[in-house]
mmCIF file of C-alpha atoms in Angstrom:
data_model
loop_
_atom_site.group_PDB
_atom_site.id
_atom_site.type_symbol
_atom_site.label_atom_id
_atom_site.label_comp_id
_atom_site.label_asym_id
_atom_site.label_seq_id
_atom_site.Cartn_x
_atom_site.Cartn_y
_atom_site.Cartn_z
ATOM 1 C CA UNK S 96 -79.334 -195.223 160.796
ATOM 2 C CA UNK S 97 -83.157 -195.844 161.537
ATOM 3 C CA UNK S 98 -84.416 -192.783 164.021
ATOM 4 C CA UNK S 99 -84.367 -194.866 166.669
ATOM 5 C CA UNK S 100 -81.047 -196.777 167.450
ATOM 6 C CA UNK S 101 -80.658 -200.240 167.514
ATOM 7 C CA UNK S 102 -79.261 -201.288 171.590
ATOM 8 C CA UNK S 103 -77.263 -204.459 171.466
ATOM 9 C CA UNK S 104 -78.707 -205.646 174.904
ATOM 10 C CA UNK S 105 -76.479 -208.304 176.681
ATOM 11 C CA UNK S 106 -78.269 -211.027 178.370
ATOM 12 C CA UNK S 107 -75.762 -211.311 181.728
ATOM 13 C CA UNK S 108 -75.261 -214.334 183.713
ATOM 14 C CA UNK S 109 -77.959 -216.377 183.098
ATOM 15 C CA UNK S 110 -78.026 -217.797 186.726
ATOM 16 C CA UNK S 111 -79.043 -214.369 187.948
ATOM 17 C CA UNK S 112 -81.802 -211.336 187.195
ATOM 18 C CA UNK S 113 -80.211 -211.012 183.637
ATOM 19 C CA UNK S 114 -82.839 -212.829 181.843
ATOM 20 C CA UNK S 115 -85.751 -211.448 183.897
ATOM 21 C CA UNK S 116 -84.841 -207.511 183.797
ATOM 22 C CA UNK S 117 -83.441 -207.863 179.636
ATOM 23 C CA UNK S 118 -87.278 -209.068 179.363
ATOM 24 C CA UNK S 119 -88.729 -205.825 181.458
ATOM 25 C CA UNK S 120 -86.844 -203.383 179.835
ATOM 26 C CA UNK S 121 -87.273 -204.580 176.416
ATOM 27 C CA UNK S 122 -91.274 -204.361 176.576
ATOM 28 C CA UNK S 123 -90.980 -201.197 178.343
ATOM 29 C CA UNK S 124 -92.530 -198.586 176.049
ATOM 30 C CA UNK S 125 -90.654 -195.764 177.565
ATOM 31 C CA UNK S 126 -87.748 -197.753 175.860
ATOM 32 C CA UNK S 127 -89.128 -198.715 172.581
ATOM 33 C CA UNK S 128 -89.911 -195.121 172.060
ATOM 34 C CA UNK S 129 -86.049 -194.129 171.967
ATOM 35 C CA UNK S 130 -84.952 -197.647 170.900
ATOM 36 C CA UNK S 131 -84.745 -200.984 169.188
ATOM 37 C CA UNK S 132 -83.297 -203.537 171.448
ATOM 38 C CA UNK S 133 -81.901 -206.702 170.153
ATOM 39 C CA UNK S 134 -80.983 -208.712 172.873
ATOM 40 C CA UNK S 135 -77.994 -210.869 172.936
ATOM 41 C CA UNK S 136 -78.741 -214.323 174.990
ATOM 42 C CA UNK S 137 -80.415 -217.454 175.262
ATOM 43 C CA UNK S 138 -83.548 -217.378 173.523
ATOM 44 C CA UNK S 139 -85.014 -220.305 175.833
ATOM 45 C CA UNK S 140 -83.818 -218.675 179.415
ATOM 46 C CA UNK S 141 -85.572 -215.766 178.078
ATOM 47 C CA UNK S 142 -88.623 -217.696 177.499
ATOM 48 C CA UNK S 143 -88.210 -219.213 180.959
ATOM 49 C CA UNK S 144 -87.530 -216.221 182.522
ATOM 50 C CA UNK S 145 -91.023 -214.910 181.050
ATOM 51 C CA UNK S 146 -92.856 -217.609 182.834
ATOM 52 C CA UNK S 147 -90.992 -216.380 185.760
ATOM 53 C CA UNK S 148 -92.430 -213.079 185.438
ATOM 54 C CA UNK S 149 -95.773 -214.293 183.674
ATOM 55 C CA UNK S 150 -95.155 -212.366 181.121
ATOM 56 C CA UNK S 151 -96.680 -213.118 177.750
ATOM 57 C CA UNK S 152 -93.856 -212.631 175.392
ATOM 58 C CA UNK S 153 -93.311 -213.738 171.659
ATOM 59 C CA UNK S 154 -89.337 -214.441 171.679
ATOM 60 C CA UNK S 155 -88.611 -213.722 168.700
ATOM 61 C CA UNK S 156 -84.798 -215.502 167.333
ATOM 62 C CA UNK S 157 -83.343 -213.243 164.525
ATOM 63 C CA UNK S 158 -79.969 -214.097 162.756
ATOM 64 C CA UNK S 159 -78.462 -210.178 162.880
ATOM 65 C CA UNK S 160 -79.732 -206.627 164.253
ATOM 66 C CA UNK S 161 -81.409 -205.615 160.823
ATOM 67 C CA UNK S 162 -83.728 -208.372 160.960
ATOM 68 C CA UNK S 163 -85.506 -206.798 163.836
ATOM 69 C CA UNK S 164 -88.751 -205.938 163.766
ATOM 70 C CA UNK S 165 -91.379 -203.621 165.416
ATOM 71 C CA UNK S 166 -93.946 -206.070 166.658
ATOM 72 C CA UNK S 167 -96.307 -205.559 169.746
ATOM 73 C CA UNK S 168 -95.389 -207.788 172.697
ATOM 74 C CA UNK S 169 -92.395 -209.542 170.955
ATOM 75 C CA UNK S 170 -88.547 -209.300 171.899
ATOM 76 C CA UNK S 171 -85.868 -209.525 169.239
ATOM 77 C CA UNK S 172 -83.049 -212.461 170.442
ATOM 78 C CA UNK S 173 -79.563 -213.278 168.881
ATOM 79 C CA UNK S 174 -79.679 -216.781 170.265
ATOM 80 C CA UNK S 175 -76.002 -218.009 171.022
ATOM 81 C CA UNK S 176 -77.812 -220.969 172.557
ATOM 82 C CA UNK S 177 -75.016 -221.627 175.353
ATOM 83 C CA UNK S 178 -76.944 -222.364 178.561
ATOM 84 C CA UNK S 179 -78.533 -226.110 179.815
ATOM 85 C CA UNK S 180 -82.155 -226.160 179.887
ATOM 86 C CA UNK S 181 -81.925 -227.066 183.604
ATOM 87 C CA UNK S 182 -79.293 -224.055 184.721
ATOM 88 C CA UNK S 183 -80.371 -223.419 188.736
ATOM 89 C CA UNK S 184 -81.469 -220.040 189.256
ATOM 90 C CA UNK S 185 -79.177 -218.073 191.676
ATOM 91 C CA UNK S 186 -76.394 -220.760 191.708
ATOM 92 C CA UNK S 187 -72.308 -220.111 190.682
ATOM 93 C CA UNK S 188 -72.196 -221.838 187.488
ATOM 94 C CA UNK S 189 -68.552 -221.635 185.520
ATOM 95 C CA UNK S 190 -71.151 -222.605 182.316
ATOM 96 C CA UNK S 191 -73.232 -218.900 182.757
ATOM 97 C CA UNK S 192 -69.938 -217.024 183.217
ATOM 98 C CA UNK S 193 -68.649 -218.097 179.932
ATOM 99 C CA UNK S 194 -72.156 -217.501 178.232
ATOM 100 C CA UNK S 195 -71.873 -214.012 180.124
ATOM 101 C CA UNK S 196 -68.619 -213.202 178.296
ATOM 102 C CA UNK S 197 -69.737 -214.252 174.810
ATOM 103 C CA UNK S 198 -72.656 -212.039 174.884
ATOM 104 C CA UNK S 199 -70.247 -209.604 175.583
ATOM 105 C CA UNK S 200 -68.026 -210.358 173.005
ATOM 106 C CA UNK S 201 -70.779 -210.906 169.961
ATOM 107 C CA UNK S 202 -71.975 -207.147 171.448
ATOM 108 C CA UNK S 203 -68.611 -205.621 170.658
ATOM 109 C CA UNK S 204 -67.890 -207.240 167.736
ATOM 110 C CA UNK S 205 -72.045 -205.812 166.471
ATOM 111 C CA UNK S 206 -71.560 -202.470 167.598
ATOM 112 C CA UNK S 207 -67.418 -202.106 166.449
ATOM 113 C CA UNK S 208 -68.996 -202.678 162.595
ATOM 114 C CA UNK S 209 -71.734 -200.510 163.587
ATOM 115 C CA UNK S 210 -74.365 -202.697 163.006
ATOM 116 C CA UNK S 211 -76.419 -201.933 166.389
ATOM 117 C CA UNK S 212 -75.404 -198.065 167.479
ATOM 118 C CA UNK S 213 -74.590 -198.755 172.029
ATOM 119 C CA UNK S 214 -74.670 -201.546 174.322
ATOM 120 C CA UNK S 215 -76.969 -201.980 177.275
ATOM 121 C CA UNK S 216 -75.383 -205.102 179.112
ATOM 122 C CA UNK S 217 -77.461 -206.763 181.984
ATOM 123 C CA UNK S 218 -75.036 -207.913 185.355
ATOM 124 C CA UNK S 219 -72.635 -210.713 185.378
ATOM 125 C CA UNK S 220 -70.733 -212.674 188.273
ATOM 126 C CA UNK S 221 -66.811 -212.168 188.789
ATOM 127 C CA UNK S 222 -66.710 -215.163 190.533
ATOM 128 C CA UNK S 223 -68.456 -217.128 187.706
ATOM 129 C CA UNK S 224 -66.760 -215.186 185.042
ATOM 130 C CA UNK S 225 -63.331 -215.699 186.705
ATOM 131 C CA UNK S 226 -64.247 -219.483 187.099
ATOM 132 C CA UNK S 227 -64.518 -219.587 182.917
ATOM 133 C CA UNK S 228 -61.116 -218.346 182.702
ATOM 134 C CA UNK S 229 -62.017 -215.107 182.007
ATOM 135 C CA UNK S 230 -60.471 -212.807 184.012
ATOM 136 C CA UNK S 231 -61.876 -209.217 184.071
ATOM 137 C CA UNK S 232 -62.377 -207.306 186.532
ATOM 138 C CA UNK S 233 -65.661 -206.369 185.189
ATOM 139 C CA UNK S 234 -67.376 -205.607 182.241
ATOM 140 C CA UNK S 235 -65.671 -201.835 182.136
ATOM 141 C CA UNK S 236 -62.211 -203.729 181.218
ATOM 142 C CA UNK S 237 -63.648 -206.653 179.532
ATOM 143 C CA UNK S 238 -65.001 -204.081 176.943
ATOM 144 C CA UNK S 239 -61.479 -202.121 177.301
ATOM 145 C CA UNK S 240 -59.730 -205.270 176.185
ATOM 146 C CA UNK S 241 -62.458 -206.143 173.150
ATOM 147 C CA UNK S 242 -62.408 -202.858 171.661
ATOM 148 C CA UNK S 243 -59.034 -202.562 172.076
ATOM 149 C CA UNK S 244 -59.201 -199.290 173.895
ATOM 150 C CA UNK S 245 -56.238 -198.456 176.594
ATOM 151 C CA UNK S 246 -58.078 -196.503 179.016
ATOM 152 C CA UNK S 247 -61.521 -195.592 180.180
ATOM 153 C CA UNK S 248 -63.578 -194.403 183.103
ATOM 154 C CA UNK S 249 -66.625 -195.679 184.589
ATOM 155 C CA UNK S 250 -69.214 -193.133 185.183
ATOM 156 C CA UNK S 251 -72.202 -193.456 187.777
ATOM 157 C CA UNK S 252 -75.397 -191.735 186.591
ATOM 158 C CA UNK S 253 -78.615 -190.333 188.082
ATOM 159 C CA UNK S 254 -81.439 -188.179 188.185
ATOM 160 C CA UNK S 255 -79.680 -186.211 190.897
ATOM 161 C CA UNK S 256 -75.489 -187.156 190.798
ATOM 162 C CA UNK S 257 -73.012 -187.590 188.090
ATOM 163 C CA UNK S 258 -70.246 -189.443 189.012
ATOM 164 C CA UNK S 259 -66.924 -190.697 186.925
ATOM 165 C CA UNK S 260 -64.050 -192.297 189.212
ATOM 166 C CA UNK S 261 -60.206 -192.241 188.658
ATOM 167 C CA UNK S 262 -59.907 -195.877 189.894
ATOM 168 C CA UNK S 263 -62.333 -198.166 190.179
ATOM 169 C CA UNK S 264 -62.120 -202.312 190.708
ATOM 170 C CA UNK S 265 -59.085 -202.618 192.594
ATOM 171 C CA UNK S 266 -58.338 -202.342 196.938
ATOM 172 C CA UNK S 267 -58.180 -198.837 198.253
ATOM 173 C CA UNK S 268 -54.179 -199.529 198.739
ATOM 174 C CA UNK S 269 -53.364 -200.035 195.439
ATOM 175 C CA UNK S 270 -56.104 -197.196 194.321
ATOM 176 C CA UNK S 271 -54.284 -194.437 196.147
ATOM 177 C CA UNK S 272 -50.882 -195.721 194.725
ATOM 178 C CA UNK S 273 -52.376 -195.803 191.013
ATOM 179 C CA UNK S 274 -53.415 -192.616 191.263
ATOM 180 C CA UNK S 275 -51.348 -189.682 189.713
ATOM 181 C CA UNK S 276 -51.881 -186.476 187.834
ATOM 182 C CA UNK S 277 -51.808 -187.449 184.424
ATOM 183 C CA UNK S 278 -54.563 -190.409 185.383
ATOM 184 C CA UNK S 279 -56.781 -187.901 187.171
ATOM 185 C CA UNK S 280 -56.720 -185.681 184.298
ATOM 186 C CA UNK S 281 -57.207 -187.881 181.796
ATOM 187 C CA UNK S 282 -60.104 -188.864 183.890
ATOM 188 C CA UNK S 283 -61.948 -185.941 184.355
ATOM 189 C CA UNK S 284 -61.570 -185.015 180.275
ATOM 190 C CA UNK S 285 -63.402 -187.732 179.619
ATOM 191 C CA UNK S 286 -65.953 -187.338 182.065
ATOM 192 C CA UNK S 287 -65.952 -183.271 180.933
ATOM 193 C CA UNK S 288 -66.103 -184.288 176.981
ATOM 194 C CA UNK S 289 -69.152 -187.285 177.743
ATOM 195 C CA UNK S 290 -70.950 -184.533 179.335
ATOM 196 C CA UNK S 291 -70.661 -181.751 176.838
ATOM 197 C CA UNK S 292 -71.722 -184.292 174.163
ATOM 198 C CA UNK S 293 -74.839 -185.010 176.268
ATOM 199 C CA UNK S 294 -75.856 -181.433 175.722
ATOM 200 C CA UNK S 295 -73.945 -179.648 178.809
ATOM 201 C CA UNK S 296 -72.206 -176.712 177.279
ATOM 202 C CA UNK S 297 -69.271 -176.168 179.710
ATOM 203 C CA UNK S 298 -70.032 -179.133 183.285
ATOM 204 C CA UNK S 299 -69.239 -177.528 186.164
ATOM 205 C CA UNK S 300 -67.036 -180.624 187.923
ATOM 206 C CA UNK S 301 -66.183 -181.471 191.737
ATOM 207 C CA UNK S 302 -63.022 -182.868 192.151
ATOM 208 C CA UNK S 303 -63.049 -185.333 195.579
ATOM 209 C CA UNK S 304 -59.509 -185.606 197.725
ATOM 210 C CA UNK S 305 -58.246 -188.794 198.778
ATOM 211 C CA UNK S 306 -58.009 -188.262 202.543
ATOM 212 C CA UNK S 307 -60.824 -186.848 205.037
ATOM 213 C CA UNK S 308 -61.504 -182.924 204.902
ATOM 214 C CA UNK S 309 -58.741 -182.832 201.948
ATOM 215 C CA UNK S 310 -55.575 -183.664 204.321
ATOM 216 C CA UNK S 311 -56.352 -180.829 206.229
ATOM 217 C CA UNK S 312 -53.832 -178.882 205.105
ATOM 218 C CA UNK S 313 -51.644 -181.463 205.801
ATOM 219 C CA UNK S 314 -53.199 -183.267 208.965
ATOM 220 C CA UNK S 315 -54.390 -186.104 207.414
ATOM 221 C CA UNK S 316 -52.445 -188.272 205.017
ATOM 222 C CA UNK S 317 -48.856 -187.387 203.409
ATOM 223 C CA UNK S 318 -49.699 -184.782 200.710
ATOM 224 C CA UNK S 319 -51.640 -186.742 198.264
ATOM 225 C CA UNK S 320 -54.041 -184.161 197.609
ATOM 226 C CA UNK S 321 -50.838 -181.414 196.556
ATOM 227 C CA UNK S 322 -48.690 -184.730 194.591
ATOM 228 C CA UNK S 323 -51.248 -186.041 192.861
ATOM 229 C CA UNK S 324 -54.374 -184.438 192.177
ATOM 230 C CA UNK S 325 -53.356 -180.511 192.102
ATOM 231 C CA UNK S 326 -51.405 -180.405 189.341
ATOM 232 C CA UNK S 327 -54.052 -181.830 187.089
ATOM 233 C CA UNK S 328 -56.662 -179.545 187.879
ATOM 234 C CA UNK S 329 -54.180 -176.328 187.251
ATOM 235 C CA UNK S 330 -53.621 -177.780 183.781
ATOM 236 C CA UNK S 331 -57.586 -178.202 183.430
ATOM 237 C CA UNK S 332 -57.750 -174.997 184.350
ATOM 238 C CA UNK S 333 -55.705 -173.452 182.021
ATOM 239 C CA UNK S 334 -57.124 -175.263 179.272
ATOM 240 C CA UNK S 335 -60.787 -173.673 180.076
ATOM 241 C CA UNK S 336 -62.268 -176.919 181.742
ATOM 242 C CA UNK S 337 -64.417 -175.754 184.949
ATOM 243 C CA UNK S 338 -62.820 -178.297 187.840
ATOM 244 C CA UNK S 339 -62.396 -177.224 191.174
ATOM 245 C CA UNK S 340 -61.003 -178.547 193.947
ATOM 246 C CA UNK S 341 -59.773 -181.337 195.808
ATOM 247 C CA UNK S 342 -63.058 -180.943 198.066
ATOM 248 C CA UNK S 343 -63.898 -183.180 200.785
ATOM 249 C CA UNK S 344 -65.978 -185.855 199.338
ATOM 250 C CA UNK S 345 -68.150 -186.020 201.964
ATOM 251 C CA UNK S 346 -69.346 -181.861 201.294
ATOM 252 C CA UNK S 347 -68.668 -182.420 197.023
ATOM 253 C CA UNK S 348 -71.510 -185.247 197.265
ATOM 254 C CA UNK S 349 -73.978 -183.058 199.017
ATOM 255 C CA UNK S 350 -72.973 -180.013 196.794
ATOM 256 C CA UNK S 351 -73.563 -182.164 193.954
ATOM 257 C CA UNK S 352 -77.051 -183.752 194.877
ATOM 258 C CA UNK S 353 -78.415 -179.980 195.259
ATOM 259 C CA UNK S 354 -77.228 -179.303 192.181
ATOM 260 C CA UNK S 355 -73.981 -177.253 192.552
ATOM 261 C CA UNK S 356 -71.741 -179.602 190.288
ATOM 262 C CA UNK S 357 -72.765 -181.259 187.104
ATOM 263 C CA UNK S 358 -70.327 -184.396 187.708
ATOM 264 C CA UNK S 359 -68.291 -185.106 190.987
ATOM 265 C CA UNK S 360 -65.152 -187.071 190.438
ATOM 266 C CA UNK S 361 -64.440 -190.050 192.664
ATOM 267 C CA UNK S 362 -60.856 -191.000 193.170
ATOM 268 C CA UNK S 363 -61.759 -194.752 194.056
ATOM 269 C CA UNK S 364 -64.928 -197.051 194.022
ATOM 270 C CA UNK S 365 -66.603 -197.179 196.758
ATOM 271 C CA UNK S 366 -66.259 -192.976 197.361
ATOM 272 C CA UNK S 367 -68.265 -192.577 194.193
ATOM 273 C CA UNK S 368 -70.649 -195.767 194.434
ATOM 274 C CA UNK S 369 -71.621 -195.340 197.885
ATOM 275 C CA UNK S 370 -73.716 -191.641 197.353
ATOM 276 C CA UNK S 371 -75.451 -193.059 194.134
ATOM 277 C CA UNK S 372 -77.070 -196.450 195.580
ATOM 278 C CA UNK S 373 -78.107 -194.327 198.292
ATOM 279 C CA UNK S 374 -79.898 -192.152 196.116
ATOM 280 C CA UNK S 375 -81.254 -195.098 195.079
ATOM 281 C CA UNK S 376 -79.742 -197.984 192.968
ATOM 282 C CA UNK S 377 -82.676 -198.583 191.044
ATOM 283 C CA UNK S 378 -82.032 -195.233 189.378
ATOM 284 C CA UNK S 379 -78.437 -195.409 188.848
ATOM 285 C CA UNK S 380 -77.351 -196.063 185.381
ATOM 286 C CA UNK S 381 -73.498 -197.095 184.927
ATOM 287 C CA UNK S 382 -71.781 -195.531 181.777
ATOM 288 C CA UNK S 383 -68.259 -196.504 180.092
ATOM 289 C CA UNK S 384 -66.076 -193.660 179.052
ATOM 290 C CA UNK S 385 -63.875 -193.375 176.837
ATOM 291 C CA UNK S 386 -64.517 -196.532 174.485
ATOM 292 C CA UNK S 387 -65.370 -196.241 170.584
ATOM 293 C CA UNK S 388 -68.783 -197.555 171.650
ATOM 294 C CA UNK S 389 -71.353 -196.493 173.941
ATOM 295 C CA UNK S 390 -72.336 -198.784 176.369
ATOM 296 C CA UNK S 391 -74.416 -198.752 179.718
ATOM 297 C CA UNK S 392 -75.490 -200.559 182.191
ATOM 298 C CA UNK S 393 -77.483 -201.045 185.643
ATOM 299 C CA UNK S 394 -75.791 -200.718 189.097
ATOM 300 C CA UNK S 395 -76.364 -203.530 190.444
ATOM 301 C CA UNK S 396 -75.538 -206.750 190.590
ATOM 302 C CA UNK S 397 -76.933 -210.324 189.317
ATOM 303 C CA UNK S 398 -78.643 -210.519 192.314
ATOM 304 C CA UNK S 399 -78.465 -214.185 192.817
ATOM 305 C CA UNK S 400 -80.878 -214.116 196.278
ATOM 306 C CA UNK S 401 -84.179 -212.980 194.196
ATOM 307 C CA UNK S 402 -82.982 -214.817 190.302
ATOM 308 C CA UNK S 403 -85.769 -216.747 189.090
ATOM 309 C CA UNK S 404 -88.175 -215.296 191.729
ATOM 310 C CA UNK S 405 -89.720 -212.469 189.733
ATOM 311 C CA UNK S 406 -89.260 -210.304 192.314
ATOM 312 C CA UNK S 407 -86.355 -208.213 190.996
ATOM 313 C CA UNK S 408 -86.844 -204.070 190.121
ATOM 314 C CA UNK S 409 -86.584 -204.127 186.725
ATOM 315 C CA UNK S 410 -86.479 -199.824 186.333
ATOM 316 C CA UNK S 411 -82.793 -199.173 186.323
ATOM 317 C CA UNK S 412 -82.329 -201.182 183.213
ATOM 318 C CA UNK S 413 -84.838 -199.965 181.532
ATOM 319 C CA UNK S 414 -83.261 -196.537 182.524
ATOM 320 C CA UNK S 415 -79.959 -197.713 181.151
ATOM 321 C CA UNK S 416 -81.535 -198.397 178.219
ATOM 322 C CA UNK S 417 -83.406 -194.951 177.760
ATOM 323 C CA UNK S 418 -79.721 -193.404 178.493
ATOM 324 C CA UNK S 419 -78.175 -195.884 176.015
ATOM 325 C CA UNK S 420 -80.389 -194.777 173.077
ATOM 326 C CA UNK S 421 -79.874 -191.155 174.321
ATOM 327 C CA UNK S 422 -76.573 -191.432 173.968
ATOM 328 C CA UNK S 423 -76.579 -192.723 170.119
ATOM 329 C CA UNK S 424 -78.840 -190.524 169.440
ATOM 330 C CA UNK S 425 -76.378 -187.611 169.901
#
């Protein structure tokens, strides 16, 4: 492996900030200091996308990841070549969300033979994805499903909060019924293991209830807390992992933004999402556990309001990047 590892980045939905923030990040010298990107896209929505951002770019279309070169101001491309020259900025297009996939898919397929070392993928649309006939939830299964991999986590990072949740693109109905012991320790092993591998000798973890103030001792809710998350943190426990709780989320986030906790653990989306974009989105990296790749990616979405505009922050994929090549690099 060359010193720096070689980032299969993956273009997104080409109707949104995909192109424009794959562009960003891959100049960024912060980046190319840790890592060679290759990106995996449209070489000619890149090169649109650079007008967008008058940017003066050399796209540069290479055949595989070891044909990449270090050059000043150019960006390596595996060109799949699958968008129309006149795709609308920030419009639902079934054509992007199939494009959006394959990226995906030529990512895996690079990084399961090991010829680029993580994946750094840029947002894509459900709706347009779903309208392709591809229907993920989001990229965390769609990578599940490619690597053939039966379970992993999505974990939340930034400079201030760790977060990994137990459930994650499904309602908050069907979340609390999903959830059971061996699923929330399974979860927080691999959050505990991702951690120690980043350099954190033994994470101090936060484990959040389901219902306000943790039920209360029994005021709020039907037992969840005792049925279902309990037992897995007694068998943590006794195998030497450092989780405590169920704490009320609402005290484990604050806890964890001064520092207290080195990851929190959210039993469903929104109770682990909603702390990080407040701490600000553009700094929140998100991180799939448990695959036989790395991959990350930004928090945010493809933005389809600002696509095309140049106006999009283009520093949490660079950060996702940085983390990416981290990462590999362990």
């Amino acid at each position: 492996m060359n010193s720096r590892p070689t980032v299969a980045v993956t273009m997104g939905d080409g109707a949104g900030v995909g192109p424009e923030i794959c562009i960003a990040a891959c100049l960024d010298p912060t980046v190319l200091a840790m890592a060679r990107p290759v990106i995996i896209g449209d070489a000619a929505r890149l090169e649109h996308a650079a007008k967008v951002l008058d940017t003066d770019v050399d796209v540069r279309v290479i055949g595989s990841p070891s044909e990449a070169e270090d050059t000043p101001g150019a960006i390596q491309v595996i060109d799949l070549g699958l968008l129309p020259a006149d795709l609308p900025w920030g419009e639902l297009s079934p054509i992007a969300g199939d494009a959006s996939f394959r990226y995906i898919e030529r990512a895996s397929a690079l990084a399961m033979s090991g010829e680029v070392q993580a994946i750094c993928t840029a947002p894509l649309n459900k709706e347009a994805l779903h309208s392709a006939g591809h229907l993920y939830p989001g990229h965390t299964e769609m990578l599940a499903a490619l690597t053939d991999t039966d379970e992993v986590s999505m974990m939340l990072s930034s400079p201030k909060l760790r977060v990994i949740h137990v459930t994650t693109h499904i309602g908050l109905i069907d979340a609390v019924a999903k959830i059971e012991p061996g699923l929330v320790e399974r979860t927080i092993r691999r959050g505990n293991e991702a951690l120690i591998r980043a350099g954190i000798e033994r994470p101090h973890i936060g484990v959040c209830a389901i219902n306000p103030h943790a039920g209360e001792n029994g005021l709020f809710g039907y037992g969840e807390e005792q049925e279902k998350i309990v037992p897995a943190i007694a068998t943590l426990q006794d195998d030497g992992i450092d989780a405590v709780g169920p704490l009320p989320a609402d005290t484990a986030f604050f806890l964890a933004g001064r520092g207290d906790y080195d990851l929190i653990v959210a039993m469903y989306h929104d109770q682990g999402h909603g702390p990080i974009k407040v701490l600000g989105i553009e700094a929140g990296v998100n991180i799939t556990v448990g695959l036989p790749v790395i991959r990350t990616s930004v928090d945010h979405g493809t933005a389809f309001d600002i696509a095309g505009t140049g106006k999009v922050d283009t520093a949490s994929m660079s950060e996702a990047l940085r983390q990416a090549a981290a990462l590999a690099a362990v």
